[in-house]
mmCIF file of C-alpha atoms in Angstrom:
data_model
loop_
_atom_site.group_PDB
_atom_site.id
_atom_site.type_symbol
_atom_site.label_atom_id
_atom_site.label_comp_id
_atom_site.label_asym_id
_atom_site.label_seq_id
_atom_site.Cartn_x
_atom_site.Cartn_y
_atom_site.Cartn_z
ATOM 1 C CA UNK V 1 0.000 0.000 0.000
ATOM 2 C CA UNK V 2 1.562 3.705 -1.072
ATOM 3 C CA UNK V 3 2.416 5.770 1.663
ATOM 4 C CA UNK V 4 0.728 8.602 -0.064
ATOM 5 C CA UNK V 5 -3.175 8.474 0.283
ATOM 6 C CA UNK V 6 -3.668 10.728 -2.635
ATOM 7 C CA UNK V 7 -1.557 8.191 -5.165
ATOM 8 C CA UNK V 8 -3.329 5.468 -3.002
ATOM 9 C CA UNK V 9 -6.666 7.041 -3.698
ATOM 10 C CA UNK V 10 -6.048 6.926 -7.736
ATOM 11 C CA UNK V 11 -4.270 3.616 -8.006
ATOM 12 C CA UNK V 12 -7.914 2.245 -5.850
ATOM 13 C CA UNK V 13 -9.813 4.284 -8.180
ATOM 14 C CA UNK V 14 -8.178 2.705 -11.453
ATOM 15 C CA UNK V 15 -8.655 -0.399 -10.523
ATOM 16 C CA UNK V 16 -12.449 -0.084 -9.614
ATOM 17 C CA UNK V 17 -12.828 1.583 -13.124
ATOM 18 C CA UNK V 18 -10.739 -1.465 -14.666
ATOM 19 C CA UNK V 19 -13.400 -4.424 -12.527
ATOM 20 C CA UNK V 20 -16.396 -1.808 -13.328
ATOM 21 C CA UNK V 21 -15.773 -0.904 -16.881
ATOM 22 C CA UNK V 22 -13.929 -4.641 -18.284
ATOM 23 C CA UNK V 23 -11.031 -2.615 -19.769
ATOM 24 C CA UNK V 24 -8.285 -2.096 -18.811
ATOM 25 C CA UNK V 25 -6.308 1.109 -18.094
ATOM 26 C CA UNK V 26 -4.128 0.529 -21.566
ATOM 27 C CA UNK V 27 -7.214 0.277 -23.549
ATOM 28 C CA UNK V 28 -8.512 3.558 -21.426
ATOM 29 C CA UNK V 29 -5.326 4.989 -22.437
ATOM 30 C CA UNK V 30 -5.816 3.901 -26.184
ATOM 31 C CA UNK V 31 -8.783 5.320 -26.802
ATOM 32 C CA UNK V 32 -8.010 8.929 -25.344
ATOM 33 C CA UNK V 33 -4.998 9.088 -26.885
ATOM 34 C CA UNK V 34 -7.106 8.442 -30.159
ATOM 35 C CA UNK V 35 -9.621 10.250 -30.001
ATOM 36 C CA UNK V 36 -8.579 13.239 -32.201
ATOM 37 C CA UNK V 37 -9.660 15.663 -29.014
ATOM 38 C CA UNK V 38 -7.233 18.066 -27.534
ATOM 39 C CA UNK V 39 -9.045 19.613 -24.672
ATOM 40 C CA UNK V 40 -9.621 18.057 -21.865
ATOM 41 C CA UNK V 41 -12.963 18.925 -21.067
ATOM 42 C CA UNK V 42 -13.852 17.472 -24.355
ATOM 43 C CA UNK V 43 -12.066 14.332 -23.478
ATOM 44 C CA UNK V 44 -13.990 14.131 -20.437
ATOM 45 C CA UNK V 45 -17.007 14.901 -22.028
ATOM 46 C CA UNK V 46 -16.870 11.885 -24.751
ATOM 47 C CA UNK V 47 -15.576 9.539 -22.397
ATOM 48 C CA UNK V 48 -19.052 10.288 -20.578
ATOM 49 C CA UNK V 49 -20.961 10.388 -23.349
ATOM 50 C CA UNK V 50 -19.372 7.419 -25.291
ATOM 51 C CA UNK V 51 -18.600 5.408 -22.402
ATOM 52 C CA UNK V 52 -21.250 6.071 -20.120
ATOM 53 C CA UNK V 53 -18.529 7.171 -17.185
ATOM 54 C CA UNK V 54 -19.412 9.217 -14.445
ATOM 55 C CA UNK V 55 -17.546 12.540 -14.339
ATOM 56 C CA UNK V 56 -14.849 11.771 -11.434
ATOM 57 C CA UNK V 57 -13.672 9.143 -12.913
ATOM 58 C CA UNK V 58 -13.631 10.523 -16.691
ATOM 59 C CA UNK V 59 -11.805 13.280 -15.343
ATOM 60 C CA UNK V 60 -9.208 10.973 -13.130
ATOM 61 C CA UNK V 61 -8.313 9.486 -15.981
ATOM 62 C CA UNK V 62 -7.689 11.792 -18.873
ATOM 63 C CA UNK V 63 -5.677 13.395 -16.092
ATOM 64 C CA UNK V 64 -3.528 10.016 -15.545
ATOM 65 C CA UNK V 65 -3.606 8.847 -19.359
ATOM 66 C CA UNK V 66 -2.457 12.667 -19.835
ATOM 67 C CA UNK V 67 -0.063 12.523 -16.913
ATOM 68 C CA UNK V 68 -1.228 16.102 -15.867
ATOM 69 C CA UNK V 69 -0.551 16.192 -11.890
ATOM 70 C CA UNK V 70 -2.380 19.477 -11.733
ATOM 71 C CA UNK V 71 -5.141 17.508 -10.182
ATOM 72 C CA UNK V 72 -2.932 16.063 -7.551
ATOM 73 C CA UNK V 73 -0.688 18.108 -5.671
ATOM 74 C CA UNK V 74 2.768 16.399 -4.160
ATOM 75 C CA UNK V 75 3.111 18.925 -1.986
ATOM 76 C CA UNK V 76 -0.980 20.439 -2.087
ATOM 77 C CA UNK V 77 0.753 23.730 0.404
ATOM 78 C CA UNK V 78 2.798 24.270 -2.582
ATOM 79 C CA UNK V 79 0.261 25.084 -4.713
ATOM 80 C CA UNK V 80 -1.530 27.537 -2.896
ATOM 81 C CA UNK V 81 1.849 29.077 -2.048
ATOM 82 C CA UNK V 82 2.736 29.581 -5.887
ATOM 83 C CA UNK V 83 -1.131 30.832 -6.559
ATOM 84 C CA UNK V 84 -0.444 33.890 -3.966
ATOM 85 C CA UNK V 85 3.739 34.855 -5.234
ATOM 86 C CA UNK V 86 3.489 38.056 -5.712
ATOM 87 C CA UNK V 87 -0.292 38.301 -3.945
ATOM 88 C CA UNK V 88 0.570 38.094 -0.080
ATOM 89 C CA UNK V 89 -1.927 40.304 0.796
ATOM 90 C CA UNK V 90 -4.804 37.849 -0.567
ATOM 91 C CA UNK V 91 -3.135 34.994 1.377
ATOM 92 C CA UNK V 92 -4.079 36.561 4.188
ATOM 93 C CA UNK V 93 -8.018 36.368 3.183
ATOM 94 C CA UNK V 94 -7.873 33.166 1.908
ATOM 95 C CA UNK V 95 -6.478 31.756 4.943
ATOM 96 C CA UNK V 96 -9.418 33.696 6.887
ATOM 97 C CA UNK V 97 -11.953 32.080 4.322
ATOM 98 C CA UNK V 98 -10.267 29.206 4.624
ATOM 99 C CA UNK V 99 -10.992 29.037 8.374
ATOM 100 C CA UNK V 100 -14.555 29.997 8.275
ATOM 101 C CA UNK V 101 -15.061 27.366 5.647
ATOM 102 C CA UNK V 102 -13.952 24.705 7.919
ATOM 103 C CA UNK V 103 -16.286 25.093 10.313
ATOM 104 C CA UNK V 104 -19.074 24.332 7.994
ATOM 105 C CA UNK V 105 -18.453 19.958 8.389
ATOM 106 C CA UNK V 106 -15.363 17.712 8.750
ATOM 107 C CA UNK V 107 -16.450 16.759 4.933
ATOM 108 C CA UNK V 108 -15.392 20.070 3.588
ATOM 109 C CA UNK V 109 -12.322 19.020 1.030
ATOM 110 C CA UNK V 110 -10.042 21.811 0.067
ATOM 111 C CA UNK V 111 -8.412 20.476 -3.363
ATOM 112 C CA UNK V 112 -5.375 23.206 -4.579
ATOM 113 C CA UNK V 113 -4.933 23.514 -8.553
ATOM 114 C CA UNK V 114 -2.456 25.210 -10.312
ATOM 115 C CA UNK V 115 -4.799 28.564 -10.542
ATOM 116 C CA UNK V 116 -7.514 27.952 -8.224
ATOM 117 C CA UNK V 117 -8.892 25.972 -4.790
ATOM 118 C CA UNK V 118 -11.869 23.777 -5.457
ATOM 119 C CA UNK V 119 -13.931 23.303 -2.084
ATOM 120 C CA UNK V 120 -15.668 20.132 -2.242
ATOM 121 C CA UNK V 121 -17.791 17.818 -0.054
ATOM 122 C CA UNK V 122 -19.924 15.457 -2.357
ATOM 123 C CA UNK V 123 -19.436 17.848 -5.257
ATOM 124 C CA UNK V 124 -18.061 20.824 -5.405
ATOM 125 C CA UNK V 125 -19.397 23.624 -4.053
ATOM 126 C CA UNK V 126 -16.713 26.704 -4.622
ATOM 127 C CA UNK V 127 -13.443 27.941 -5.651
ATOM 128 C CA UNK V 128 -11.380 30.260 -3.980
ATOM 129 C CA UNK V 129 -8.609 31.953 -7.303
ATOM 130 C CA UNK V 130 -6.467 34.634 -6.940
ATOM 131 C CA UNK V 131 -7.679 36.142 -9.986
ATOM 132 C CA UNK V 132 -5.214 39.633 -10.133
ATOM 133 C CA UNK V 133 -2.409 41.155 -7.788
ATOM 134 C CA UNK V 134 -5.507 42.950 -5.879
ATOM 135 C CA UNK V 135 -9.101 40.687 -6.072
ATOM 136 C CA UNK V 136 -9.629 37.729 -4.765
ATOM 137 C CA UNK V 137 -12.441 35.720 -6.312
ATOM 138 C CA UNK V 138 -15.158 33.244 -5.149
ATOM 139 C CA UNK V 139 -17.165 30.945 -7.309
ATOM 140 C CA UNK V 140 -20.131 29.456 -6.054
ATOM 141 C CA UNK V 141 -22.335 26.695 -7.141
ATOM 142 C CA UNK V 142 -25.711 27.566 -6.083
ATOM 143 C CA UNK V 143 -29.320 27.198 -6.725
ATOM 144 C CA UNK V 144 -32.059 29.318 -6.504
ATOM 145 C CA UNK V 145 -30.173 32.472 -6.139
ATOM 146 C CA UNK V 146 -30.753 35.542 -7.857
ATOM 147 C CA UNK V 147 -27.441 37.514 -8.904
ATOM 148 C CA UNK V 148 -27.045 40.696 -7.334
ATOM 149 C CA UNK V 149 -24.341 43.565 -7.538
ATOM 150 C CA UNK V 150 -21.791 41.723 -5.411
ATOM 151 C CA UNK V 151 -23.256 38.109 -6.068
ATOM 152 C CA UNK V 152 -23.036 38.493 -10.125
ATOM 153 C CA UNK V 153 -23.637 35.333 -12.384
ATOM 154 C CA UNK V 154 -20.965 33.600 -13.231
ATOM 155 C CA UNK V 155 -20.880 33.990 -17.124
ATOM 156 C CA UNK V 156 -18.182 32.982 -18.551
ATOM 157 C CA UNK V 157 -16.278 33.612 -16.185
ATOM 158 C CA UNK V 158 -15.968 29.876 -14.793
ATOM 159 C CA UNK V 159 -18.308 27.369 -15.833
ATOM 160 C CA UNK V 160 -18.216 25.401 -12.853
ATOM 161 C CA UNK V 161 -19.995 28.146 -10.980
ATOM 162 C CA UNK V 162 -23.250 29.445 -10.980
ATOM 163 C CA UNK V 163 -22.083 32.666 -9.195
ATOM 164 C CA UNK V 164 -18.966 34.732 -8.468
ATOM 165 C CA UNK V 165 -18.213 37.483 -5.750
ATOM 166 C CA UNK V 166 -14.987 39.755 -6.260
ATOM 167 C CA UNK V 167 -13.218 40.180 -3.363
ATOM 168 C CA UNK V 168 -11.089 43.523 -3.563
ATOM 169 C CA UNK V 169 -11.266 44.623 0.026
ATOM 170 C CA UNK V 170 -10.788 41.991 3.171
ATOM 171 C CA UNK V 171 -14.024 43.850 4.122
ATOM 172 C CA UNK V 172 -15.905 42.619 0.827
ATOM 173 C CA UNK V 173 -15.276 38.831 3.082
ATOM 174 C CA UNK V 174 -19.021 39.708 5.345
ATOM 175 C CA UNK V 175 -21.539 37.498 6.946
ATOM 176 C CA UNK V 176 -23.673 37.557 3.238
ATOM 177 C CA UNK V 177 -20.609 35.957 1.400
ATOM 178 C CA UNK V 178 -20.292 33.245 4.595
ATOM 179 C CA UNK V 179 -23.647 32.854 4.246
ATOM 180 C CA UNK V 180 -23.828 32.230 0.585
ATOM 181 C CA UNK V 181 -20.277 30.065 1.037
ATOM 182 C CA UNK V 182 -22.194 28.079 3.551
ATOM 183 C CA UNK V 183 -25.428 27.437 1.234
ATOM 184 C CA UNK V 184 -23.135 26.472 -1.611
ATOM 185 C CA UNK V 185 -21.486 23.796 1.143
ATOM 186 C CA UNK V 186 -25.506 22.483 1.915
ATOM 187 C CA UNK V 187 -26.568 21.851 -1.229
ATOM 188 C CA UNK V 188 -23.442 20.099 -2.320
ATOM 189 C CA UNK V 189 -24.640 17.577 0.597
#
């Protein structure tokens, strides 16, 4: 068994896919590799559609047939670190979002990227990015919401989020964004 849970966690999860699916990981590999897609998205995507996979473990594997780590972190501090060089001062806020978030359930997952946090529990529920040298901003995955000045719609900004809220003050970090942070958290439950 690896002493790394995270490399663990894969190596269980491509071998579930393997029993679950009747191929294995070679043939996976095989048929991403020649697909004619580039993007991964769109990898995802027709492995879903084609395949009838679930998302997590489309995704999981385009990322290990790809070899892109920027799902798993060796050293997950080290990613955050490199997302705030240069952007100290929004450490400092996401580390206080950060702690309020906690609070919400033992089951809240904080997964670094290269560019972003993703907050999961079953799903996930926000993303915490260090979007310029001076705003901070939150996506949010939540229903029945209606945009407002500081909760806008998400656009095209991120498509994994229904919402966004720019942070460019630590003041702009009140009891309404909690509040909608900890909504996001309940329906992902």
């Amino acid at each position: 068994m690896s002493s790394d849970p995270i490399k663990q966690a894969i190596a269980n999860q491509l071998q579930n896919l393997e029993a679950s699916s009747g191929k294995k990981i070679a043939e996976w590999s095989s048929i991403i590799n020649n697909c004619g897609l580039e993007k991964h998205g769109q990898m995802v995507s027709m492995l879903k559609e084609k395949y009838g996979l679930g998302h997590g473990n489309a995704n999981m594997l385009v990322h290990h047939v790809k070899q892109s780590s920027s799902h798993v972190a060796e050293n997950e501090n080290e990613l955050v670190t490199e997302q705030y060089k240069g952007k100290e001062v929004l450490k400092g806020w996401y580390d206080a979002l950060a702690e309020k978030i906690k609070s919400f359930g033992s089951d809240v997952e904080f997964s670094p990227k290269k560019a972003y946090v993703s907050l999961r529990r079953k799903k996930q529920f926000a993303l915490i990015q260090p979007s310029t040298k001076t705003r901070l901003d939150i996506g949010l995955n939540i229903k029945g919401v209606e945009p407002t000045q500081k909760l806008e719609a998400s656009g095209s900004w991120n498509a994994m989020c229904t919402h966004r809220v720019k942070v460019e003050q630590e003041k702009d970090i009140d009891n309404e964004v909690i509040e909608w942070l900890k909504r996001a958290y309940e329906q992902a439950g």
